[in-house]
XYZ file of C-alpha atoms in Angstrom:
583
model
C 0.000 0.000 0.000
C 1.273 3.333 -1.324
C 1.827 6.143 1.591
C 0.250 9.381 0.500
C 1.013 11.155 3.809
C 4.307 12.231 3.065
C 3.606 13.803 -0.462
C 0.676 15.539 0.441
C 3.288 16.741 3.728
C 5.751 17.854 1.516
C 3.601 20.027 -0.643
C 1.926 21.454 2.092
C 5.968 22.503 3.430
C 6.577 23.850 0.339
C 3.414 26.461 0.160
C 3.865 27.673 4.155
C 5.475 27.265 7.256
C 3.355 26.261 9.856
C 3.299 27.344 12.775
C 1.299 26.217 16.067
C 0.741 29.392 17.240
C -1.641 30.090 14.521
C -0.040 32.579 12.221
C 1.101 30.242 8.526
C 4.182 32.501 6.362
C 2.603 31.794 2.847
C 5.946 31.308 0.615
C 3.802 30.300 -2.151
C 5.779 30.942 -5.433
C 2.433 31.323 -7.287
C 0.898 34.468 -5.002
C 2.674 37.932 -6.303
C 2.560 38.913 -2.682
C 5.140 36.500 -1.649
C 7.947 37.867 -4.161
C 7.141 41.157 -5.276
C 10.134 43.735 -5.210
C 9.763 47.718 -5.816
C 11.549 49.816 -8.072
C 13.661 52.125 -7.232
C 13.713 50.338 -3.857
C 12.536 51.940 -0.715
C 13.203 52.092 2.810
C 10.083 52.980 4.503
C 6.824 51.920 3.100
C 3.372 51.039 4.498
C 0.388 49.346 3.168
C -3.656 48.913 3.365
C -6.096 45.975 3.018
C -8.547 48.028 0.967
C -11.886 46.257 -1.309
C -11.000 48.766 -4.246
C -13.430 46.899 -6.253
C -16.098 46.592 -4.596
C -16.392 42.741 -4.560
C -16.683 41.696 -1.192
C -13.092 40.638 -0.445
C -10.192 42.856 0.757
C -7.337 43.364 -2.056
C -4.218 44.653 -0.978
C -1.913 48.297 -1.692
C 1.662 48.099 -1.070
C 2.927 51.407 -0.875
C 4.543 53.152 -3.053
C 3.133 51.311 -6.346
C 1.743 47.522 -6.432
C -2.013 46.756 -5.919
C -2.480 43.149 -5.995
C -6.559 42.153 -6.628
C -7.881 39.257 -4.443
C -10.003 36.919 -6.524
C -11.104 34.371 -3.452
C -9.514 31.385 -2.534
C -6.627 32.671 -1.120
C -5.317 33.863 -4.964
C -4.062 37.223 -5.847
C -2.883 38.711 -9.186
C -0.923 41.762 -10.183
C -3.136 44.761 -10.813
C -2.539 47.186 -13.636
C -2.850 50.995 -12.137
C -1.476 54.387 -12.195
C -1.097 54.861 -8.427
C 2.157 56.146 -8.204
C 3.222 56.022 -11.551
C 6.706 57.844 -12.377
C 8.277 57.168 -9.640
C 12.237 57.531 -10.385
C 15.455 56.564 -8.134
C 15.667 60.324 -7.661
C 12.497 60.098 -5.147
C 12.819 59.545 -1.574
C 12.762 56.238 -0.544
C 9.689 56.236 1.667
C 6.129 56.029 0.702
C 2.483 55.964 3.083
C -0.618 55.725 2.411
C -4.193 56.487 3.067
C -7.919 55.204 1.990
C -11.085 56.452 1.788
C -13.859 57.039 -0.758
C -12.892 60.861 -0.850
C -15.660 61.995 -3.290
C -18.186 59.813 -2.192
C -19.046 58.337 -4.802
C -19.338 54.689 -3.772
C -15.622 53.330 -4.105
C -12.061 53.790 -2.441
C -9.965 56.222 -3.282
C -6.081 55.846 -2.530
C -3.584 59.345 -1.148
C -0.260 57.964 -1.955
C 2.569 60.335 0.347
C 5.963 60.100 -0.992
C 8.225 62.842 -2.891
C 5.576 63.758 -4.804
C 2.222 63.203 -3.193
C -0.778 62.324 -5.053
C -4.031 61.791 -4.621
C -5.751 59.130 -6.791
C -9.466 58.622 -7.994
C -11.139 55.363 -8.398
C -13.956 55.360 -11.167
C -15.231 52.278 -9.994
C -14.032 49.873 -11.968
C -10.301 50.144 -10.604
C -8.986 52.914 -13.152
C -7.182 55.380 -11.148
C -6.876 59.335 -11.916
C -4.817 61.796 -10.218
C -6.007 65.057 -9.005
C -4.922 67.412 -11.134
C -5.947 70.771 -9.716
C -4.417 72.374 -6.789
C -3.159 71.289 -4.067
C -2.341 67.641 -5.349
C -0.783 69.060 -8.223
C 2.595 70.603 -6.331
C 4.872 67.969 -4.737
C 3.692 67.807 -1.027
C 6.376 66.011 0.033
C 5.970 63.641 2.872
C 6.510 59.970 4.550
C 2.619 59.573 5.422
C -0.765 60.675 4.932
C -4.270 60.488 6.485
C -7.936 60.777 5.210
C -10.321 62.217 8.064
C -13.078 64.643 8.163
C -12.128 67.244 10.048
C -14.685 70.063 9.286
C -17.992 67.985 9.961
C -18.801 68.587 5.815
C -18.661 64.846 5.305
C -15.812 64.869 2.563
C -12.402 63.845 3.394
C -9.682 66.077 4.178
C -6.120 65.526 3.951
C -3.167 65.505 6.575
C 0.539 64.903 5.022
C 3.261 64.715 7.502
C 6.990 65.291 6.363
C 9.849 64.451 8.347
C 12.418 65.974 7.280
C 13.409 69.258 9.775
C 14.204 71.771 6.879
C 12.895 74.949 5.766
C 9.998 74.804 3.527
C 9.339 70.964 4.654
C 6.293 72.097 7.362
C 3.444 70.061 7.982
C 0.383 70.103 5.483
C -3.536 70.336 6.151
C -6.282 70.308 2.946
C -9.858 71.032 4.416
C -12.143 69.715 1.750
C -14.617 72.215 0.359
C -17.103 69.334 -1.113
C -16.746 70.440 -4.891
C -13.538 68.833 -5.684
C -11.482 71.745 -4.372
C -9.201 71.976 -0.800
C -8.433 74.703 1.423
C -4.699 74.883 3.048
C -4.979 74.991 6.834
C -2.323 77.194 8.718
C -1.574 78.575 12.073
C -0.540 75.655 13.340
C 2.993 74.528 14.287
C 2.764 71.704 12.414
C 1.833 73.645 9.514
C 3.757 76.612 9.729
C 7.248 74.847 10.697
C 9.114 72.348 10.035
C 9.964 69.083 12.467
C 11.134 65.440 12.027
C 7.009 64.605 11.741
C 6.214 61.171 10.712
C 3.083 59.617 11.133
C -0.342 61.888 11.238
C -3.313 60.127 12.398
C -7.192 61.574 12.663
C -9.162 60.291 15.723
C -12.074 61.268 17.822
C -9.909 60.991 21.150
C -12.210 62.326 23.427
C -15.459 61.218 21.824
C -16.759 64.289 21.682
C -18.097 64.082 17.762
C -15.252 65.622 15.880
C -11.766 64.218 14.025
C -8.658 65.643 16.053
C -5.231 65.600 14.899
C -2.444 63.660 16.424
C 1.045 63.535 14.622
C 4.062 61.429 15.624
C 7.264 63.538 15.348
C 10.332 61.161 15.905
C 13.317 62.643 16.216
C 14.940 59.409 15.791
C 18.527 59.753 14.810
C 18.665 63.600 16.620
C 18.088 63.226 20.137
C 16.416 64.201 22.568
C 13.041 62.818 22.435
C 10.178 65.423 22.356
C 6.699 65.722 23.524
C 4.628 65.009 19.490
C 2.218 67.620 17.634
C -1.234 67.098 19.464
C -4.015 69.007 18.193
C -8.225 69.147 20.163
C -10.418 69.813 17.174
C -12.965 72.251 18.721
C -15.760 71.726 15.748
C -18.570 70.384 18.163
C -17.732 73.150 21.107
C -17.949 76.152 18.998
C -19.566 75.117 15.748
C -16.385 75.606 13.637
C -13.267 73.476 13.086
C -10.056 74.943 15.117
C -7.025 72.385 15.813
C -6.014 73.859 19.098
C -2.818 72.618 20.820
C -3.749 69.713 23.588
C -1.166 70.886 27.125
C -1.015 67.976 29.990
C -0.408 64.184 30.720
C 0.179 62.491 28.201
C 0.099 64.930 25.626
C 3.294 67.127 26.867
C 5.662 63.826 27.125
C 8.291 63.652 25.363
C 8.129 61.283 22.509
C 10.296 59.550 19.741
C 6.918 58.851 18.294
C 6.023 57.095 14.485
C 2.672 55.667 14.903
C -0.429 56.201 17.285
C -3.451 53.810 17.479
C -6.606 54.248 19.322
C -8.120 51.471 20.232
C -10.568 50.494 23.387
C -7.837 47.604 24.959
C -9.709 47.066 28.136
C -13.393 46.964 26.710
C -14.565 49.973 28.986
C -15.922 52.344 26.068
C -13.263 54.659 26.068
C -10.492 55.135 23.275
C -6.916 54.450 24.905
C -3.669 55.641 22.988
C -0.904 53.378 21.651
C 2.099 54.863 20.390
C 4.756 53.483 19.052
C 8.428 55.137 19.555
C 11.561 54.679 17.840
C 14.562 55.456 20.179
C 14.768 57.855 22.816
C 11.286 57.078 24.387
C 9.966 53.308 24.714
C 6.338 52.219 23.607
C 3.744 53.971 25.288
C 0.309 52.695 26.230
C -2.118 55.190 27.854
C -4.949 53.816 29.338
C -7.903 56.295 29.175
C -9.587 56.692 32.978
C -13.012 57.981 31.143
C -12.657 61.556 32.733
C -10.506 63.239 30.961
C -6.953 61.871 32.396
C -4.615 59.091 30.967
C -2.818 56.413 33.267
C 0.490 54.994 31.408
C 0.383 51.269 31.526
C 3.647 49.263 31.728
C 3.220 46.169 29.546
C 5.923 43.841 27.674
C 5.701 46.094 24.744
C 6.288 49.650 26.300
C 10.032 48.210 27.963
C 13.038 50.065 26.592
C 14.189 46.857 25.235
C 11.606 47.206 22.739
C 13.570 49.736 20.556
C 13.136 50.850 16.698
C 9.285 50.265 16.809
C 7.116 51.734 13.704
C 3.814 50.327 13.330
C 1.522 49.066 16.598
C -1.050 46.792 14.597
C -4.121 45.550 16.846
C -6.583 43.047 15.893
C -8.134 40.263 18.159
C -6.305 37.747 16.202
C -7.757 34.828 18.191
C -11.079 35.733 18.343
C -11.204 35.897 22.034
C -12.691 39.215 22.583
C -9.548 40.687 23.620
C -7.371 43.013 21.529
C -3.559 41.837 20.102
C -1.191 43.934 18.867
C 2.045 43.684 16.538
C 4.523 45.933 16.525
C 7.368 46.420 13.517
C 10.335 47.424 14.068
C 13.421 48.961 12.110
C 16.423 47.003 10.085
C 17.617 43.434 11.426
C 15.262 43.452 14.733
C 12.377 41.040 14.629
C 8.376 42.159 14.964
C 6.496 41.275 17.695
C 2.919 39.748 18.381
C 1.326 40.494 21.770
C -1.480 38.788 23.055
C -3.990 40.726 25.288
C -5.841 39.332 28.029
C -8.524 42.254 28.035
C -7.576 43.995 31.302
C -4.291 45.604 30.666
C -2.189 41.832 30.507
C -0.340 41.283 27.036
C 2.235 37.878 26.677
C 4.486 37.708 23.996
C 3.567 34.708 21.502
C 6.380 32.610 20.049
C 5.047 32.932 16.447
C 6.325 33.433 12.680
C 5.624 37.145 13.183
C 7.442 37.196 15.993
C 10.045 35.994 14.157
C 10.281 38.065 10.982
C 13.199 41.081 10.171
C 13.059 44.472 8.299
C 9.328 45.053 8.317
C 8.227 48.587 8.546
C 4.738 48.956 7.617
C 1.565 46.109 8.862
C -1.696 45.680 8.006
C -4.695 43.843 9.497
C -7.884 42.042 7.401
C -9.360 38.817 6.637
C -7.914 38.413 3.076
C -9.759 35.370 2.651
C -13.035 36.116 4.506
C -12.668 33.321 6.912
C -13.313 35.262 10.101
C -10.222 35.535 11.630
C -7.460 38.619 10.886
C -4.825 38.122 8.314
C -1.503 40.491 8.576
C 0.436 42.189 5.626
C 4.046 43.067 7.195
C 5.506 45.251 4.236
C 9.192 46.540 4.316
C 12.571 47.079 2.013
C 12.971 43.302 1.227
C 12.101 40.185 0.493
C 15.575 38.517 1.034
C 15.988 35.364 3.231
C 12.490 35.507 3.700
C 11.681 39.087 5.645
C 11.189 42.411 5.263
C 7.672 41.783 3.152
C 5.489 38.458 4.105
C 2.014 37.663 3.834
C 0.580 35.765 7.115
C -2.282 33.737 7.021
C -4.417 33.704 10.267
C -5.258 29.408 11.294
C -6.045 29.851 14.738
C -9.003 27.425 13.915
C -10.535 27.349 17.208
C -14.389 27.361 18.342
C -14.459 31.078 18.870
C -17.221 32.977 17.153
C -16.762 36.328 15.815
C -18.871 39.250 13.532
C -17.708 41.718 11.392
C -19.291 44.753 9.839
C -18.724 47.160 6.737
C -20.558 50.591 7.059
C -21.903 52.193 4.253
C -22.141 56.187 4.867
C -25.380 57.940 3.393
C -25.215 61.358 5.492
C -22.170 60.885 6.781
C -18.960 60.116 4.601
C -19.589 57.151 2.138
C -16.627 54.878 3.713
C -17.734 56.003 7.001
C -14.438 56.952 8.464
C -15.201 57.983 12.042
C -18.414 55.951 12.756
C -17.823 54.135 16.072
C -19.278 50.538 16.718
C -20.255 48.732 19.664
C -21.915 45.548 20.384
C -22.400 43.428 23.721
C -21.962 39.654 24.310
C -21.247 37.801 26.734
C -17.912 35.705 26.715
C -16.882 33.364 29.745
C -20.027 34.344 30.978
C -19.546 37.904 31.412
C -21.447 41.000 29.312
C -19.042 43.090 27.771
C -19.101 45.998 25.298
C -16.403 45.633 23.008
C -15.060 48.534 20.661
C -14.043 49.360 17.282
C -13.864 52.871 15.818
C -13.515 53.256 11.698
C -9.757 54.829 10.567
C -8.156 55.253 7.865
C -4.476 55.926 8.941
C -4.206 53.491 12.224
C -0.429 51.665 11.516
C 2.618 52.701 10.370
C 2.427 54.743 6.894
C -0.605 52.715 6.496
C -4.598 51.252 7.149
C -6.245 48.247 8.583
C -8.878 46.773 6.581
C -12.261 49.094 7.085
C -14.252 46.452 7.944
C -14.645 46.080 12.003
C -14.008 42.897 13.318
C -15.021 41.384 16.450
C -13.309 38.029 18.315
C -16.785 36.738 20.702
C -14.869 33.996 22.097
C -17.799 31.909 23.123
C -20.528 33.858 23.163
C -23.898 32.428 21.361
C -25.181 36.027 19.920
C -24.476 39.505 19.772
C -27.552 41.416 22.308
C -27.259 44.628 21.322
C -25.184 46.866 18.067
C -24.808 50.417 18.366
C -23.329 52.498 15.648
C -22.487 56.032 16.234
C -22.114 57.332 12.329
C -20.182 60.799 11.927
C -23.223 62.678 10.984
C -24.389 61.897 14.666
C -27.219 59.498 13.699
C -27.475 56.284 15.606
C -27.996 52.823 14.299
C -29.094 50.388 16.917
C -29.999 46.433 16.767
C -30.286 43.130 18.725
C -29.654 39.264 17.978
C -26.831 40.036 15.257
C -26.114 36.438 13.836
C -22.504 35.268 14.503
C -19.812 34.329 11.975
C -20.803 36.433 9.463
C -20.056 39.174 6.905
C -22.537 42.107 7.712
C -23.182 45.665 5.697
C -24.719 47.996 7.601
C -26.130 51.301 5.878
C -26.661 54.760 7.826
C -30.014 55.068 8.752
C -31.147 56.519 12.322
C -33.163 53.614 14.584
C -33.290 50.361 13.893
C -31.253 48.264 11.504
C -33.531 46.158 9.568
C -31.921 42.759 10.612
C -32.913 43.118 13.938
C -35.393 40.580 15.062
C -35.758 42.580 18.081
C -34.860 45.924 18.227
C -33.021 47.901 20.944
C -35.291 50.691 21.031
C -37.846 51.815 18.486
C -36.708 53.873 15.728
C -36.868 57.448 16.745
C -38.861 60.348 15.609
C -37.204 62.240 12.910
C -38.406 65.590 15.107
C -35.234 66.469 17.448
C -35.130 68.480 20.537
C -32.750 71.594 21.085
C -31.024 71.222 24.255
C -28.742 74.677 25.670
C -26.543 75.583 26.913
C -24.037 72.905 24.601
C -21.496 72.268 25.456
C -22.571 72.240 29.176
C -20.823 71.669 32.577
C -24.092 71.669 34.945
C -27.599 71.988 34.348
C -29.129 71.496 30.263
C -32.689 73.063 29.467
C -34.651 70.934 26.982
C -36.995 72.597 25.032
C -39.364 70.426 23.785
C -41.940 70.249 20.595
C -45.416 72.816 21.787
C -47.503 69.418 21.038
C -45.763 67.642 24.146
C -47.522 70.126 26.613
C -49.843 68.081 29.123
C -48.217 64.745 28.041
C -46.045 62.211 30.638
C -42.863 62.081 29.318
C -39.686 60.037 30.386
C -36.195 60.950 29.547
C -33.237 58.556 28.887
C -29.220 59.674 28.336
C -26.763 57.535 26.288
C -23.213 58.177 26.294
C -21.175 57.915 22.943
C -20.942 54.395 23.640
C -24.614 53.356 23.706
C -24.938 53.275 27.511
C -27.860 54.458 29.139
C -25.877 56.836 32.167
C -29.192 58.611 33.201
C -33.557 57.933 33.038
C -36.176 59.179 34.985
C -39.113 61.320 34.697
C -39.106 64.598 32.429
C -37.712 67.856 33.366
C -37.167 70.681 31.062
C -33.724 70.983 33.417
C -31.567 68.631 34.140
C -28.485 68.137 36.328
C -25.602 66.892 34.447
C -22.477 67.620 36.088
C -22.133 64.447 37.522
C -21.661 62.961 33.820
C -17.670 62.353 32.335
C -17.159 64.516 29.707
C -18.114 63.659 26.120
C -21.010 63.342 23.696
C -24.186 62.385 25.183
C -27.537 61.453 23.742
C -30.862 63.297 25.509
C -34.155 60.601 24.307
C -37.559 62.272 25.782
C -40.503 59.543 25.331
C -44.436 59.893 25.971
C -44.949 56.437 25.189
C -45.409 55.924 21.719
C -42.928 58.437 19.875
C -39.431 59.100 20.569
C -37.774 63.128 20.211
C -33.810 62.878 20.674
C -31.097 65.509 20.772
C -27.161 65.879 21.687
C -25.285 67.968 23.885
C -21.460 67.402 24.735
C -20.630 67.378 28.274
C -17.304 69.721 28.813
């Protein structure tokens, strides 16, 4: 009798390494991912999972030039495109970049940041166009980019960081004006002078509704470490967008920073802040206290030994409901793969990622749309097997997850800013778990836009909450598990919902004053409410219910953390709703 172990053993050692911690290195010949090279090379590159099709599976950009389509199965080919065409040797050798479907019109478009930054329209069928009309038609030098909407219009605008401490090499802001035409912002220090910036990165830190600016400045090879460019967009205080300087813990400490992620670590609703440093500061992770302050959290990853970080990836790559994170680092010193335990514990895992050299940039998404996260480590090389690698994600345990692609109608079409949340409960606890939508959360570079959730072993999802820029909420209950969802702006209920959270709400909204507020709020309700019993529920920006009771046109809210709350006034039958931000 013939054995037909070994052959089918061999072949499966000469497509991947395995690995029992869960992570496979594809080193399939026959996948352009696995042996790609760039010319001219370059030393500093990130890269995005992005569906630029439209087809329902995550293809993948490798900065500065090669977009490799994902046709299923695992199977990529090379696509034809004119991102970042004419690039010569004489370019820098570092490219970022940035994705989001900047004219809304229903498909991703791609901001390449290198010598001569670009910003590239996608007609739908994958056939790129540059901009062509100011600003995108000067050089903008940088090393990386981010889409965000800054001024509340619902059209991307454009942060390019450069880091190169020169005259004339200052910081850039475009403020979209909605008709295919950008505003430069100035006044700032990052705009108006030059410093070793590196990575900028939009993010609703402090939940309050609006995109503020945060901007690693590394001073990497020209010590000593200072504090990075931190900016507190003031659109939802005073009704117009103004980057003012943030002053305080954390935001004053000196850095050596390249890339920040926000990301809820400890499943307690608020947004805590990874960065990742090169030199002359270690790895920070702040851990936000929910009132304003930061606590800095000593973990395996934020020891000194951890030098030369660039990219802090995080993913629950095991489907446990707890957030992982990868870090890159610089030249001949390996990546790492954390494991978090969801309170503040992360282990180091003895994996092929933990393993790999020369990687700069990393991305996150299930290229092959089996529920668990796949990572993209992009860098210099492919020699002896590092810098770039492809790592498929076979975990294969019992745990359940969900994942969700938002579809903007108000608000942005990619929906870059919406906030999700959804509660299970795993090992027999309830917890809200976190995932906010960004498109510049790695190293010169994107996670997949999709939000992924690990349930360990929960059996369903109760409740969905998505907070969409525009400020309309999205609620539902019983989400299946294990599944692919698309969820489309709409304010109530999501039709899926077998049974929904709350009713969907009356399009009529209530003005509440003063707002922001620091004590007591007036309500001023509709003049056909008069002589009806009326309760009154508050959410925070999370989906919580923080305050109910009976109706008062004045209510007491100093006891609430500061934030963006949710005011729902009910007779019964129909709903009224406004917001106020708590300062």
């Amino acid at each position: 009798m013939k054995n037909h172990f070994l052959p089918i053993l061999f072949l499966l050692l000469a497509v991947a390494e395995l690995s029992a911690q869960g992570f496979v290195k594809v080193i399939d010949a026959n996948n352009p991912i696995t042996n790609f090279t760039i010319s001219p090379a370059h030393t500093y590159v990130g890269a995005a999972w992005v569906d630029f099709d439209n087809d329902g599976d995550i293809d993948l950009f490798a900065a500065p030039n090669k977009l490799f389509e994902n046709l299923g199965g695992g199977n990529f080919q090379t696509k034809s495109h004119a991102i970042g065409a004419g690039i010569v040797p004489g370019d820098w050798l570092f490219a970022g970049t940035s994705w989001a479907d900047v004219d809304n019109d229903g498909d991703m478009d791609c901001l390449l940041v290198y010598a001569k930054s670009k910003l590239y329209l996608n007609d739908g069928t994958g056939v790129f166009t540059a901009v062509a009309t100011p600003p995108f038609n000067a050089n903008n030098s940088g090393w990386a980019g981010a889409l965000g909407d800054f001024n509340g219009d619902h059209f991307m605008d454009v942060a390019i960081a450069n880091p190169f401490p020169a005259a004339g090499w200052d910081g850039l802001v475009f403020s979209s004006t909605g008709s295919g035409t950008w505003q430069s912002i100035t006044g700032l220090a990052f705009t108006d002078s030059s410093a070793p910036y590196t990575v900028p990165t939009w993010a609703d830190y402090d939940d309050d509704g609006d995109f503020d600016l945060f901007v690693a400045a590394g001073p990497a090879v020209q010590p000593p470490a200072a504090p990075d460019f931190l900016y507190k967009n003031e659109l939802t205080e005073t009704g117009s967008p103004a980057l003012v300087p943030l002053t305080g813990f954390p935001f004053d400490t000196p850095q050596d920073g390249q890339s920040y992620s926000f990301i809820d670590y400890d499943n307690d609703g608020h947004l805590d802040i990874c960065l990742a440093n090169y030199v002359y500061a270690p790895n920070r992770l702040y851990h936000n206290n929910g009132d304003g302050t930061y606590t800095s959290v000593n973990t395996p990853f934020t020891a000194t030994s951890l030098s030369h970080s660039l990219s802090n990836a995080w993913g629950d790559f095991d489907n446990d409901g707890n957030l992982d994170v990868i870090f890159t680092r610089d030249g001949v010193l390996t990546a790492r793969f954390y494991k978090g335990d969801g309170a503040g514990g992360f282990m180091l895992q003895t994996s092929p990622v933990s393993q790999h050299k020369d990687a700069t940039g990393a991305t996150v998404g299930d290229y092959d749309n089996d529920g668990d996260l796949d990572v993209f480590l992009h860098g210099p090389t492919n020699v002896a097997g590092n810098g770039r690698a492809l790592f498929r994600n076979d975990f294969n345990n019992s745990n359940h997850w969900v994942s969700f692609q938002l579809k903007g109608v108000e608000s942005n079409r990619a929906a870059i800013g919406a906030k999700v949340r959804i509660k299970a409960i795993i090992g027999g606890v309830a917890k809200w778990l976190r995932r906010d939508v960004s498109a510049q959360n790695t190293f010169q570079g994107q996670n997949d836009l999709r939000v992924h959730f690990g349930l360990g072993d929960a059996t369903m999802i109760d409740s969905l909450v998505v907070w969409w820029p525009s400020g309309q909420v999205t609620t539902c209950s019983h989400v299946p598990l294990d599944q692919f969802h698309t969820v489309t702006e709409t304010d109530g209920t999501w039709d899926l919902c077998v049974t929904p959270v709350r009713e969907r709400l009356d399009d009529e909204t209530i003005t509440i004053s003063p707002n922001p507020a620091g004590g007591d709020i007036f309500i001023k309700m509709p003049g056909n409410t008069k002589g009806k019993v009326l309760s009154v529920e508050v959410f925070n920006s999370a989906g919580q219910r923080v305050e109910q009771g009976v109706f008062s046109e004045k209510m007491d809210v100093s006891g609430l953390q500061t934030g963006l709350f949710w005011v729902v006034v009910s007779d019964g039958v129909q709903r009224w709703r406004g917001s106020f931000v708590k300062k």
